[in-house]
mmCIF file of C-alpha atoms and ligand atoms in Angstrom:
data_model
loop_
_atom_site.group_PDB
_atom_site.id
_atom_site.type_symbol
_atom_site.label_atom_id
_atom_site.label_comp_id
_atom_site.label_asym_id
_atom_site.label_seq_id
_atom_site.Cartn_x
_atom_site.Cartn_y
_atom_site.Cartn_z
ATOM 1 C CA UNK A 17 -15.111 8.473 8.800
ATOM 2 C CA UNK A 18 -17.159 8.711 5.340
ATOM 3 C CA UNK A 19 -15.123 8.253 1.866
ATOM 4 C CA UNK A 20 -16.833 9.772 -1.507
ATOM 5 C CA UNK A 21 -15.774 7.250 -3.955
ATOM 6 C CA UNK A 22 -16.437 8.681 -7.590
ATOM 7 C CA UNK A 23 -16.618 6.269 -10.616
ATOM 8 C CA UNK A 24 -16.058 9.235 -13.452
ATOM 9 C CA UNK A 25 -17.788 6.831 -15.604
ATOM 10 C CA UNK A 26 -21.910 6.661 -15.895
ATOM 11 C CA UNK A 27 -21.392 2.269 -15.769
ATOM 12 C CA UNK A 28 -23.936 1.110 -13.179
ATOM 13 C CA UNK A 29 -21.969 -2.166 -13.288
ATOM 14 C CA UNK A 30 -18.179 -1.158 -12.490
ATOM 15 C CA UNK A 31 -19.467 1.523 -10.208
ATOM 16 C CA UNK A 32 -21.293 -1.554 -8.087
ATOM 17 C CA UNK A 33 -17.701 -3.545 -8.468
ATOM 18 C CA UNK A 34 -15.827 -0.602 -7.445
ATOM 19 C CA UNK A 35 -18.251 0.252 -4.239
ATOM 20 C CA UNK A 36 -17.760 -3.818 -3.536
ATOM 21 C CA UNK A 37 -13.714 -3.434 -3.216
ATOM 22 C CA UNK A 38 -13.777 0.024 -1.446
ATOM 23 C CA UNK A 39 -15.716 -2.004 0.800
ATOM 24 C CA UNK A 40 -14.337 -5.059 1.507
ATOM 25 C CA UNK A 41 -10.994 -3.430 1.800
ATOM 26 C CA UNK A 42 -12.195 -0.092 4.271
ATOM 27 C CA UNK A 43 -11.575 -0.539 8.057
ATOM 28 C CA UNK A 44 -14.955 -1.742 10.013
ATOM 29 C CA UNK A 45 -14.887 1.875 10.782
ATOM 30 C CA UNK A 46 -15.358 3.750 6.990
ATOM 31 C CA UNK A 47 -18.180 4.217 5.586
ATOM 32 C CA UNK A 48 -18.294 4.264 1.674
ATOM 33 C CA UNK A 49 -20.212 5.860 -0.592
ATOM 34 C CA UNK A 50 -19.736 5.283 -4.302
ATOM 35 C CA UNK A 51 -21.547 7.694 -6.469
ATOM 36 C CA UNK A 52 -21.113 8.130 -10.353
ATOM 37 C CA UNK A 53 -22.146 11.139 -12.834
ATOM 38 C CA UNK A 54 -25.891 10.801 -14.150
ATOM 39 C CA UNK A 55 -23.992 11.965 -17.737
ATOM 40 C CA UNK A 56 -21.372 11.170 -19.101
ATOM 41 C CA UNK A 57 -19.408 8.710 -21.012
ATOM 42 C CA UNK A 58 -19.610 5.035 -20.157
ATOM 43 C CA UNK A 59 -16.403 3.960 -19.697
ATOM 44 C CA UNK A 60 -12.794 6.454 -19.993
ATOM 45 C CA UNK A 61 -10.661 5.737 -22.721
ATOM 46 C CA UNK A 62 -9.079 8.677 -23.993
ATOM 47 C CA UNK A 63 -8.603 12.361 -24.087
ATOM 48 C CA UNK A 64 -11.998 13.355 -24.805
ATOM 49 C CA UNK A 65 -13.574 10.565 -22.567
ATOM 50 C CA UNK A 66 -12.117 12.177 -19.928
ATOM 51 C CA UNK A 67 -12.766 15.769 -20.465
ATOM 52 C CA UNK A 68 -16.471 14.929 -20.849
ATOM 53 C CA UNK A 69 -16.325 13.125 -17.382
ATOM 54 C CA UNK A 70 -14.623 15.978 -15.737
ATOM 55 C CA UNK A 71 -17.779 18.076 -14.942
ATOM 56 C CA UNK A 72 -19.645 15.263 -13.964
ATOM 57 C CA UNK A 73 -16.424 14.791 -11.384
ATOM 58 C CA UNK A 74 -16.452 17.987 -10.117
ATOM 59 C CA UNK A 75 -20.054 18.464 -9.551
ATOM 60 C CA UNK A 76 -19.794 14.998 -7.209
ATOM 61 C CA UNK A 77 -17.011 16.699 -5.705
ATOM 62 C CA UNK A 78 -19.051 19.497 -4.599
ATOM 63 C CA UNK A 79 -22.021 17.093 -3.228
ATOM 64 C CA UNK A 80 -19.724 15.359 -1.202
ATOM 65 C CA UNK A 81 -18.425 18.499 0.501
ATOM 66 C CA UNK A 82 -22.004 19.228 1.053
ATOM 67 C CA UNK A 83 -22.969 15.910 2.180
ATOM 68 C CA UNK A 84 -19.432 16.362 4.984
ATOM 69 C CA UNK A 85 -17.473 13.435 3.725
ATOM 70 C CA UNK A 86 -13.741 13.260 4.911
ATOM 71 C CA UNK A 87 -11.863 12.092 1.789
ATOM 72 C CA UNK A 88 -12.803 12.165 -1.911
ATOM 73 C CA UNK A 89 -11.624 9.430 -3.922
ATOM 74 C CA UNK A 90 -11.798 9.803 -7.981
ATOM 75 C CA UNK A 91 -11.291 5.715 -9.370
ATOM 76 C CA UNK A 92 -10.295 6.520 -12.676
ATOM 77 C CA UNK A 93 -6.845 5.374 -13.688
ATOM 78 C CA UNK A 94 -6.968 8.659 -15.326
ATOM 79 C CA UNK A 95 -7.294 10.953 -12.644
ATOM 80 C CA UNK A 96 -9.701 13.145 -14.710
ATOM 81 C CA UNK A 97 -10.249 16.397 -12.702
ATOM 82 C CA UNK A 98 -7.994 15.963 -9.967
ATOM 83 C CA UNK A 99 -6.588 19.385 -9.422
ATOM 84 C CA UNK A 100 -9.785 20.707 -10.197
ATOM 85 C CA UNK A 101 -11.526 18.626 -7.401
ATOM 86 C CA UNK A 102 -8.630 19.825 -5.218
ATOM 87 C CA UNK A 103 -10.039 23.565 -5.226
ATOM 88 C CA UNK A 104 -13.572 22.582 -4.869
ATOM 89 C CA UNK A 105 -12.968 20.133 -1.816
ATOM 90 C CA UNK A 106 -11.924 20.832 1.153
ATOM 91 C CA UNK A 107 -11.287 17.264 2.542
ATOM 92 C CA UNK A 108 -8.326 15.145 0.803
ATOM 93 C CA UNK A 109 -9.085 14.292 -2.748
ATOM 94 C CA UNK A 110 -6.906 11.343 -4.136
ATOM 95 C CA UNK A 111 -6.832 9.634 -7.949
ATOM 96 C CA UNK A 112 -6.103 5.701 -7.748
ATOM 97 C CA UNK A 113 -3.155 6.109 -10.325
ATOM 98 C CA UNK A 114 -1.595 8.654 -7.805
ATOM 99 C CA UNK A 115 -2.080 6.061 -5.033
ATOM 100 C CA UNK A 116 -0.990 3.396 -6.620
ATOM 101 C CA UNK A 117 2.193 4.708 -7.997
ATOM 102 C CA UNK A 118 2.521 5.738 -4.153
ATOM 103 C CA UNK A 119 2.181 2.495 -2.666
ATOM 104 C CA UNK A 120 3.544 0.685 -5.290
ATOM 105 C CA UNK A 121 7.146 2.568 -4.891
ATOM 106 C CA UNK A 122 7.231 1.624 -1.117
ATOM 107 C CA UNK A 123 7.398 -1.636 -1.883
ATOM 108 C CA UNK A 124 9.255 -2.139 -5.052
ATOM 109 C CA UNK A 125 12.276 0.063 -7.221
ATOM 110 C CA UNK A 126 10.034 -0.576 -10.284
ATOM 111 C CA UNK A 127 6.564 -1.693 -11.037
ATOM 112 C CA UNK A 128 5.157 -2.566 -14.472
ATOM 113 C CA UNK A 129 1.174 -1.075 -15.044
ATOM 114 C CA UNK A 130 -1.416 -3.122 -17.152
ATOM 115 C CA UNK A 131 -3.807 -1.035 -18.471
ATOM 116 C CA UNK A 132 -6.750 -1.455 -21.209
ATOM 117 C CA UNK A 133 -6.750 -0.391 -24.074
ATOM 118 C CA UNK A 134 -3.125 0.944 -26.247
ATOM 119 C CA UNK A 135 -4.504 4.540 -26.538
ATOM 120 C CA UNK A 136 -4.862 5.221 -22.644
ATOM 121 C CA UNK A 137 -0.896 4.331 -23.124
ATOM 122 C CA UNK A 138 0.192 7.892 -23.725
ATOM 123 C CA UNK A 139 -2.554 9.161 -20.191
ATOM 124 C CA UNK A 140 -0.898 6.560 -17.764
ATOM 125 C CA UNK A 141 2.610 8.338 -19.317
ATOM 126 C CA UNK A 142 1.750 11.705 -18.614
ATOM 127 C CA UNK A 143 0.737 10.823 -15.353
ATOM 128 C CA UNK A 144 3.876 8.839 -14.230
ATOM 129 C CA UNK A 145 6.054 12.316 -15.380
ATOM 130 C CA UNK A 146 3.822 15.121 -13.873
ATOM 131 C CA UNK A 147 3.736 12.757 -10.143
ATOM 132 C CA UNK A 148 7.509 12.310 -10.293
ATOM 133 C CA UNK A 149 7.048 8.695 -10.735
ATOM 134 C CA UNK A 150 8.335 8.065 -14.652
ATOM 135 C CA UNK A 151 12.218 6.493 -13.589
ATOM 136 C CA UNK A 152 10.118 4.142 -11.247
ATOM 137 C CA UNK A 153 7.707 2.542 -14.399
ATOM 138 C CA UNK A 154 9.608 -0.023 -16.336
ATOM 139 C CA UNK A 155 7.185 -0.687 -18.597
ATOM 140 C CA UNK A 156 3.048 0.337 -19.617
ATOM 141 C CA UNK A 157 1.312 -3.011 -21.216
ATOM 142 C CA UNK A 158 -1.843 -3.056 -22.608
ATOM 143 C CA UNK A 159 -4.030 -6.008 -22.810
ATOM 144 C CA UNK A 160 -6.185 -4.454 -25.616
ATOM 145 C CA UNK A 161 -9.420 -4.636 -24.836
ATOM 146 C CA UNK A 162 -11.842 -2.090 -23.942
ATOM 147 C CA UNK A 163 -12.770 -0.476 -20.356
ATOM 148 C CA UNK A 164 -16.118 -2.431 -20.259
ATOM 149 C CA UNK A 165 -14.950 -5.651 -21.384
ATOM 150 C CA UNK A 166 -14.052 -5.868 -17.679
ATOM 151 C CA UNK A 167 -17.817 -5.872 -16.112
ATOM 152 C CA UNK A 168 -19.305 -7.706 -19.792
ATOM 153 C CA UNK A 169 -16.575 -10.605 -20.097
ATOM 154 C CA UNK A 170 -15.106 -10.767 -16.628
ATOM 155 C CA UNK A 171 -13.524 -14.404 -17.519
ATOM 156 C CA UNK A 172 -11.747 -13.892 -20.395
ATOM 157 C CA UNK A 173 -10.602 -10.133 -19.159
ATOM 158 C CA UNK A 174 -9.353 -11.942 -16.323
ATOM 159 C CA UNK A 175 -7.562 -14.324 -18.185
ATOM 160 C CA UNK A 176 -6.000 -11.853 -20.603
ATOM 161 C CA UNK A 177 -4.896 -9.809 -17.306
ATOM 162 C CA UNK A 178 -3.236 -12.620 -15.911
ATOM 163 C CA UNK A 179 -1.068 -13.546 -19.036
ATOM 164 C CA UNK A 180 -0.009 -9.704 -19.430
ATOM 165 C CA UNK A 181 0.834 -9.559 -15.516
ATOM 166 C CA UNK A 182 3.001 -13.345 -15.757
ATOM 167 C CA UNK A 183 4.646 -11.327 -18.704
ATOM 168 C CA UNK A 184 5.399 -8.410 -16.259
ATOM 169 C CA UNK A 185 7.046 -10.365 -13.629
ATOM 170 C CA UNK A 186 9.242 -12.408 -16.015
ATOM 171 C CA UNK A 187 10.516 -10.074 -18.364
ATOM 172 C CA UNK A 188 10.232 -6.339 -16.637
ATOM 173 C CA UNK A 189 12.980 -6.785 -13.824
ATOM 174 C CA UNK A 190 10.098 -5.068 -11.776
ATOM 175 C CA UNK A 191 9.017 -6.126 -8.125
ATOM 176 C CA UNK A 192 5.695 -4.843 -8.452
ATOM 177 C CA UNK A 193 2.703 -4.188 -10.815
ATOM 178 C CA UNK A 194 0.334 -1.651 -11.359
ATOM 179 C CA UNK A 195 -3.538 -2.553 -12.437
ATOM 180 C CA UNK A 196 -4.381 0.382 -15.201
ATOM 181 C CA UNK A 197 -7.884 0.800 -14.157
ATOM 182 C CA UNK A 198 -10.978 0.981 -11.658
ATOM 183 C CA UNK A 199 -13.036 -1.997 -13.187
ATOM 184 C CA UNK A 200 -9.789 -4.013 -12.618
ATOM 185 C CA UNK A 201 -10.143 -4.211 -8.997
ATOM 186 C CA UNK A 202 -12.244 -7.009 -8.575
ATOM 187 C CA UNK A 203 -9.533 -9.209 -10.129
ATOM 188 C CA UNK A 204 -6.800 -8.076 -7.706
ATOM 189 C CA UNK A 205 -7.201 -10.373 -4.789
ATOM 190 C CA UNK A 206 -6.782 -13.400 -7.483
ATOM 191 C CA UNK A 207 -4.151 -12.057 -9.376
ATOM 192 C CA UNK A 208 -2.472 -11.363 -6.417
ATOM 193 C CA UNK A 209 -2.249 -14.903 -5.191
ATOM 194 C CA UNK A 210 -1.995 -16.546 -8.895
ATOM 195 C CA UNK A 211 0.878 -13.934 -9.862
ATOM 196 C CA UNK A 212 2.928 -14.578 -6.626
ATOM 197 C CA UNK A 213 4.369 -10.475 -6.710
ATOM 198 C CA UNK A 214 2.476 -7.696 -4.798
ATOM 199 C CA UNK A 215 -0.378 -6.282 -7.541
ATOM 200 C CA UNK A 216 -1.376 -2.409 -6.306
ATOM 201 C CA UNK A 217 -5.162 -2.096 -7.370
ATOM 202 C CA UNK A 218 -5.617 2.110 -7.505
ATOM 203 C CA UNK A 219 -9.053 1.251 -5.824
ATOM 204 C CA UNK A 220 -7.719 -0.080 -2.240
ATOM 205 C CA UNK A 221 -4.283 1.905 -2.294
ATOM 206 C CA UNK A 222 -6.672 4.965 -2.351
ATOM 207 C CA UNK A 223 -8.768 3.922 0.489
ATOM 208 C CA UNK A 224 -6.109 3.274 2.754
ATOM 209 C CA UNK A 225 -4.529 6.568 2.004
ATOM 210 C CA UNK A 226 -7.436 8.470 2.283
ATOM 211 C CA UNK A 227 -7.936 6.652 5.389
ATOM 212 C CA UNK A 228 -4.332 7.251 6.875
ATOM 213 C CA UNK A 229 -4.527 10.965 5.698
ATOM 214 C CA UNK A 230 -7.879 11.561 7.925
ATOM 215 C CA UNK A 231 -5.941 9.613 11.112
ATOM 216 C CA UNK A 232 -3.224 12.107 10.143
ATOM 217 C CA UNK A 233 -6.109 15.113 10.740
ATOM 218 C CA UNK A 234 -4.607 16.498 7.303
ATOM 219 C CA UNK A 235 -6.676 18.152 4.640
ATOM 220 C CA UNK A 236 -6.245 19.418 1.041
ATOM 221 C CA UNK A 237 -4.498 22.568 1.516
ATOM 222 C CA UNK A 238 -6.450 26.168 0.619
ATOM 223 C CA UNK A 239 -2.995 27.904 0.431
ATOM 224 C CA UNK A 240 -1.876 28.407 -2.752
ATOM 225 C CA UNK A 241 -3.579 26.676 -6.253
ATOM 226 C CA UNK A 242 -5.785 24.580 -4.357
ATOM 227 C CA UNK A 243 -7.410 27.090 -2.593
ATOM 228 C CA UNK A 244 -11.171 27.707 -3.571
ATOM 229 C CA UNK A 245 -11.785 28.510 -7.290
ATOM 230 C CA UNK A 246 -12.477 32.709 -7.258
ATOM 231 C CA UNK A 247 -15.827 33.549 -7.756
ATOM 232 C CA UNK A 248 -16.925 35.383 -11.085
HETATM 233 C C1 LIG B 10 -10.308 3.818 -17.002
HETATM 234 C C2 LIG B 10 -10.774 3.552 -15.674
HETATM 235 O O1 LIG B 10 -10.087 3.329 -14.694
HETATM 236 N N1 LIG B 10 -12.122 3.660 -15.747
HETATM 237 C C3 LIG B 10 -12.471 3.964 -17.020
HETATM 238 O O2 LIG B 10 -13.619 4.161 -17.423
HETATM 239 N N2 LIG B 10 -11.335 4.054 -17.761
HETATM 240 N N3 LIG B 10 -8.984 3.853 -17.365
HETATM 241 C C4 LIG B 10 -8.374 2.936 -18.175
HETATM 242 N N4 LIG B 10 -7.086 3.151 -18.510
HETATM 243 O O3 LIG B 10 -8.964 1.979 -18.592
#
Protein backbone atom coordinates (compact mmCIF):
# COMPACT_ATOMS: atom_id res chain seq x y z
CA UNK A 1 0.00 0.00 0.00
CA UNK A 2 1.29 3.72 -0.87
CA UNK A 3 0.38 6.72 1.70
CA UNK A 4 0.49 10.52 0.23
CA UNK A 5 1.73 12.31 3.19
CA UNK A 6 1.22 16.19 2.60
CA UNK A 7 3.22 18.75 4.71
CA UNK A 8 0.72 21.94 3.84
CA UNK A 9 3.73 23.88 4.62
CA UNK A 10 6.61 24.75 1.78
CA UNK A 11 9.54 23.79 4.96
CA UNK A 12 12.02 21.45 3.26
CA UNK A 13 13.15 20.70 6.83
CA UNK A 14 9.85 19.53 8.77
CA UNK A 15 8.65 17.96 5.59
CA UNK A 16 12.09 15.64 5.76
CA UNK A 17 11.19 15.13 9.75
CA UNK A 18 7.72 14.36 8.99
CA UNK A 19 8.61 11.75 5.95
CA UNK A 20 11.29 10.29 8.77
CA UNK A 21 8.30 9.44 11.41
CA UNK A 22 5.71 8.32 8.73
CA UNK A 23 8.45 6.08 8.12
CA UNK A 24 9.78 4.65 10.93
CA UNK A 25 6.33 4.15 12.26
CA UNK A 26 4.57 2.50 8.67
CA UNK A 27 4.38 -1.36 8.56
CA UNK A 28 7.47 -2.96 6.42
CA UNK A 29 4.71 -3.10 3.97
CA UNK A 30 3.74 0.99 3.27
CA UNK A 31 5.31 2.85 1.23
CA UNK A 32 5.47 6.69 2.00
CA UNK A 33 5.62 9.46 0.08
CA UNK A 34 5.85 12.90 1.64
CA UNK A 35 5.32 15.69 -0.75
CA UNK A 36 4.82 19.49 0.16
CA UNK A 37 3.34 22.57 -1.97
CA UNK A 38 6.13 24.36 -4.19
CA UNK A 39 4.10 27.77 -2.74
CA UNK A 40 2.99 28.57 -0.01
CA UNK A 41 3.57 29.71 3.44
CA UNK A 42 6.42 28.27 5.47
CA UNK A 43 5.07 27.16 8.40
CA UNK A 44 0.82 27.34 9.50
CA UNK A 45 0.01 29.56 12.14
CA UNK A 46 -3.20 31.07 11.68
CA UNK A 47 -6.26 31.72 9.68
CA UNK A 48 -4.71 33.10 6.72
CA UNK A 49 -1.65 30.67 6.86
CA UNK A 50 -3.90 28.16 6.29
CA UNK A 51 -6.13 29.40 3.63
CA UNK A 52 -3.02 30.18 1.55
CA UNK A 53 -1.88 26.48 2.03
CA UNK A 54 -5.19 25.11 1.06
CA UNK A 55 -4.67 25.17 -2.77
CA UNK A 56 -1.36 24.01 -2.54
CA UNK A 57 -3.23 20.94 -0.47
CA UNK A 58 -5.63 20.26 -2.84
CA UNK A 59 -3.61 20.33 -5.90
CA UNK A 60 -1.27 17.41 -4.01
CA UNK A 61 -4.43 15.82 -3.41
CA UNK A 62 -5.19 15.53 -6.95
CA UNK A 63 -1.46 14.23 -7.88
CA UNK A 64 -1.76 11.61 -5.55
CA UNK A 65 -5.02 10.30 -7.01
CA UNK A 66 -3.19 10.42 -10.22
CA UNK A 67 -0.11 8.90 -9.04
CA UNK A 68 -2.89 5.72 -7.38
CA UNK A 69 -1.97 6.15 -3.78
CA UNK A 70 -4.36 4.41 -1.20
CA UNK A 71 -4.65 6.97 1.63
CA UNK A 72 -3.97 10.72 1.73
CA UNK A 73 -2.66 12.03 4.81
CA UNK A 74 -2.70 16.07 5.36
CA UNK A 75 0.05 16.65 8.67
CA UNK A 76 -1.12 19.86 9.63
CA UNK A 77 -2.53 20.13 13.12
CA UNK A 78 -4.85 22.31 11.28
CA UNK A 79 -6.42 20.14 8.96
CA UNK A 80 -6.39 22.89 6.25
CA UNK A 81 -8.51 21.58 3.30
CA UNK A 82 -9.77 18.50 4.61
CA UNK A 83 -13.27 18.35 3.31
CA UNK A 84 -12.10 19.81 0.30
CA UNK A 85 -9.47 16.99 -0.26
CA UNK A 86 -12.36 14.64 0.59
CA UNK A 87 -14.21 15.50 -2.85
CA UNK A 88 -11.13 15.51 -4.88
CA UNK A 89 -9.80 12.02 -3.55
CA UNK A 90 -11.11 9.10 -3.91
CA UNK A 91 -8.91 7.04 -1.46
CA UNK A 92 -9.25 7.92 2.47
CA UNK A 93 -8.01 11.35 3.26
CA UNK A 94 -7.22 11.87 7.07
CA UNK A 95 -5.88 15.27 9.08
CA UNK A 96 -3.44 14.29 12.11
CA UNK A 97 -5.64 16.43 14.58
CA UNK A 98 -8.65 14.18 13.51
CA UNK A 99 -6.47 11.11 14.20
CA UNK A 100 -5.17 12.03 17.07
CA UNK A 101 -8.22 13.13 18.86
CA UNK A 102 -9.32 9.51 17.57
CA UNK A 103 -6.73 7.56 19.08
CA UNK A 104 -6.21 9.59 21.83
CA UNK A 105 -10.02 8.99 23.16
CA UNK A 106 -9.49 5.14 22.98
CA UNK A 107 -7.15 5.30 25.37
CA UNK A 108 -7.92 8.02 27.77
CA UNK A 109 -11.50 10.06 29.05
CA UNK A 110 -9.44 13.27 28.51
CA UNK A 111 -6.28 14.33 26.87
CA UNK A 112 -4.59 17.73 27.18
CA UNK A 113 -3.03 19.14 23.44
CA UNK A 114 0.29 21.23 23.34
CA UNK A 115 0.36 23.23 20.55
CA UNK A 116 2.72 26.26 19.29
CA UNK A 117 2.01 29.23 19.25
CA UNK A 118 -1.34 31.04 21.53
CA UNK A 119 -3.09 32.15 18.27
CA UNK A 120 -3.47 28.53 16.69
CA UNK A 121 -5.44 28.25 20.27
CA UNK A 122 -8.80 29.29 18.90
CA UNK A 123 -8.02 26.47 15.28
CA UNK A 124 -7.25 23.41 17.62
CA UNK A 125 -10.87 24.71 19.39
CA UNK A 126 -12.83 24.73 16.43
CA UNK A 127 -11.59 21.56 15.52
CA UNK A 128 -12.24 19.65 18.84
CA UNK A 129 -16.25 21.05 18.45
CA UNK A 130 -16.89 20.40 14.67
CA UNK A 131 -15.19 16.37 15.29
CA UNK A 132 -17.36 15.88 18.37
CA UNK A 133 -14.35 15.75 20.46
CA UNK A 134 -14.62 19.27 22.69
CA UNK A 135 -16.07 17.38 26.30
CA UNK A 136 -12.99 15.01 25.75
CA UNK A 137 -10.09 18.16 25.73
CA UNK A 138 -9.39 19.32 29.21
CA UNK A 139 -7.22 21.77 28.38
CA UNK A 140 -5.19 23.56 24.93
CA UNK A 141 -1.49 24.80 26.18
CA UNK A 142 0.68 26.62 24.22
CA UNK A 143 4.35 26.63 24.57
CA UNK A 144 4.71 29.95 22.63
CA UNK A 145 6.98 29.64 20.20
CA UNK A 146 6.67 29.57 16.59
CA UNK A 147 5.97 26.50 14.06
CA UNK A 148 9.66 26.57 12.86
CA UNK A 149 11.31 26.93 16.04
CA UNK A 150 10.77 23.15 16.00
CA UNK A 151 13.23 22.19 12.89
CA UNK A 152 15.70 25.68 13.82
CA UNK A 153 16.05 25.07 17.75
CA UNK A 154 15.09 21.44 18.15
CA UNK A 155 16.77 21.45 21.85
CA UNK A 156 15.29 24.07 23.46
CA UNK A 157 11.69 23.35 21.60
CA UNK A 158 12.12 20.09 23.04
CA UNK A 159 12.76 21.22 26.30
CA UNK A 160 9.95 23.77 26.40
CA UNK A 161 7.59 20.75 25.14
CA UNK A 162 8.54 18.66 27.85
CA UNK A 163 7.88 21.22 30.74
CA UNK A 164 4.32 22.10 29.12
CA UNK A 165 3.54 18.19 28.76
CA UNK A 166 4.92 17.45 32.84
CA UNK A 167 2.41 20.42 33.41
CA UNK A 168 -0.34 18.43 31.52
CA UNK A 169 -0.06 15.29 33.39
CA UNK A 170 0.07 16.93 36.85
CA UNK A 171 -2.45 19.43 36.81
CA UNK A 172 -5.09 18.44 33.81
CA UNK A 173 -6.67 15.21 35.47
CA UNK A 174 -6.09 13.94 31.79
CA UNK A 175 -4.69 10.37 30.86
CA UNK A 176 -3.43 11.40 27.68
CA UNK A 177 -1.85 14.26 25.60
CA UNK A 178 -2.15 15.58 22.36
CA UNK A 179 1.14 17.05 20.36
CA UNK A 180 -0.41 20.37 18.48
CA UNK A 181 1.58 19.95 15.41
CA UNK A 182 3.44 18.01 12.47
CA UNK A 183 7.07 19.30 13.23
CA UNK A 184 6.39 17.91 16.77
CA UNK A 185 6.67 14.40 15.82
CA UNK A 186 10.14 13.82 16.00
CA UNK A 187 10.02 14.55 19.75
CA UNK A 188 7.28 11.98 20.46
CA UNK A 189 9.18 8.81 20.99
CA UNK A 190 11.23 10.84 23.86
CA UNK A 191 8.54 12.53 25.34
CA UNK A 192 6.81 9.51 25.45
CA UNK A 193 9.26 7.68 27.62
CA UNK A 194 10.43 10.96 29.70
CA UNK A 195 6.60 11.93 30.34
CA UNK A 196 5.62 8.36 31.52
CA UNK A 197 1.60 8.93 29.95
CA UNK A 198 0.73 7.83 26.34
CA UNK A 199 1.66 11.17 23.96
CA UNK A 200 -0.59 10.79 20.46
CA UNK A 201 1.73 12.44 17.73
CA UNK A 202 -1.10 13.36 14.72
CA UNK A 203 1.78 12.09 12.38
CA UNK A 204 1.78 8.17 13.41
CA UNK A 205 -1.99 8.06 14.65
CA UNK A 206 -2.68 8.99 10.95
CA UNK A 207 -0.59 6.36 9.44
CA UNK A 208 -1.94 3.65 11.29
CA UNK A 209 -5.43 4.71 10.49
CA UNK A 210 -4.92 5.20 7.08
CA UNK A 211 -3.32 1.94 7.19
CA UNK A 212 -6.21 0.06 9.10
CA UNK A 213 -8.82 1.87 6.83
CA UNK A 214 -7.09 0.30 3.49
CA UNK A 215 -7.03 -3.42 5.44
CA UNK A 216 -10.67 -2.46 6.04
CA UNK A 217 -11.00 -2.09 1.86
CA UNK A 218 -12.93 1.27 2.84
CA UNK A 219 -12.71 4.46 0.87
CA UNK A 220 -13.83 8.12 1.18
CA UNK A 221 -17.36 7.94 0.32
CA UNK A 222 -18.71 9.72 -3.22
CA UNK A 223 -22.30 9.69 -1.78
CA UNK A 224 -23.33 12.71 -0.56
CA UNK A 225 -20.80 16.07 0.10
CA UNK A 226 -17.82 14.19 -0.59
CA UNK A 227 -18.66 13.15 -3.79
CA UNK A 228 -16.59 14.77 -6.72
CA UNK A 229 -16.67 18.62 -6.84
CA UNK A 230 -19.34 19.42 -10.06
CA UNK A 231 -17.72 20.55 -12.94
CA UNK A 232 -18.25 24.27 -14.17
C1 LIG B 1 1.04 23.60 12.34
C2 LIG B 1 1.50 22.34 11.87
O1 LIG B 1 1.18 21.24 12.29
N1 LIG B 1 2.32 22.63 10.83
C3 LIG B 1 2.37 23.97 10.67
O2 LIG B 1 3.00 24.57 9.79
N2 LIG B 1 1.57 24.54 11.61
N3 LIG B 1 0.14 23.77 13.36
C4 LIG B 1 0.44 24.31 14.58
N4 LIG B 1 -0.57 24.48 15.46
O3 LIG B 1 1.56 24.64 14.86
Amino acid sequence: MKIQVINPNTSQDMTHSIDASAKNIASVLTEIVTVCPKKGVESIEGHYDEAISAIGVLDLVQQGRSDAVDAHIIACFGDPALHAAREVADAPVIGIAEAAFHVASLIATKFTIVTTLSRTKIIAEHLLHEYGFAHKCAKIRCIDLPVLALEQDANATYERLKESCLQAKTQDGIGAIVLGCGGMSKMVNQLSEEIGIPIIDGVGAAIKLAEALIGLGVKTSKWGDYAYPTIK
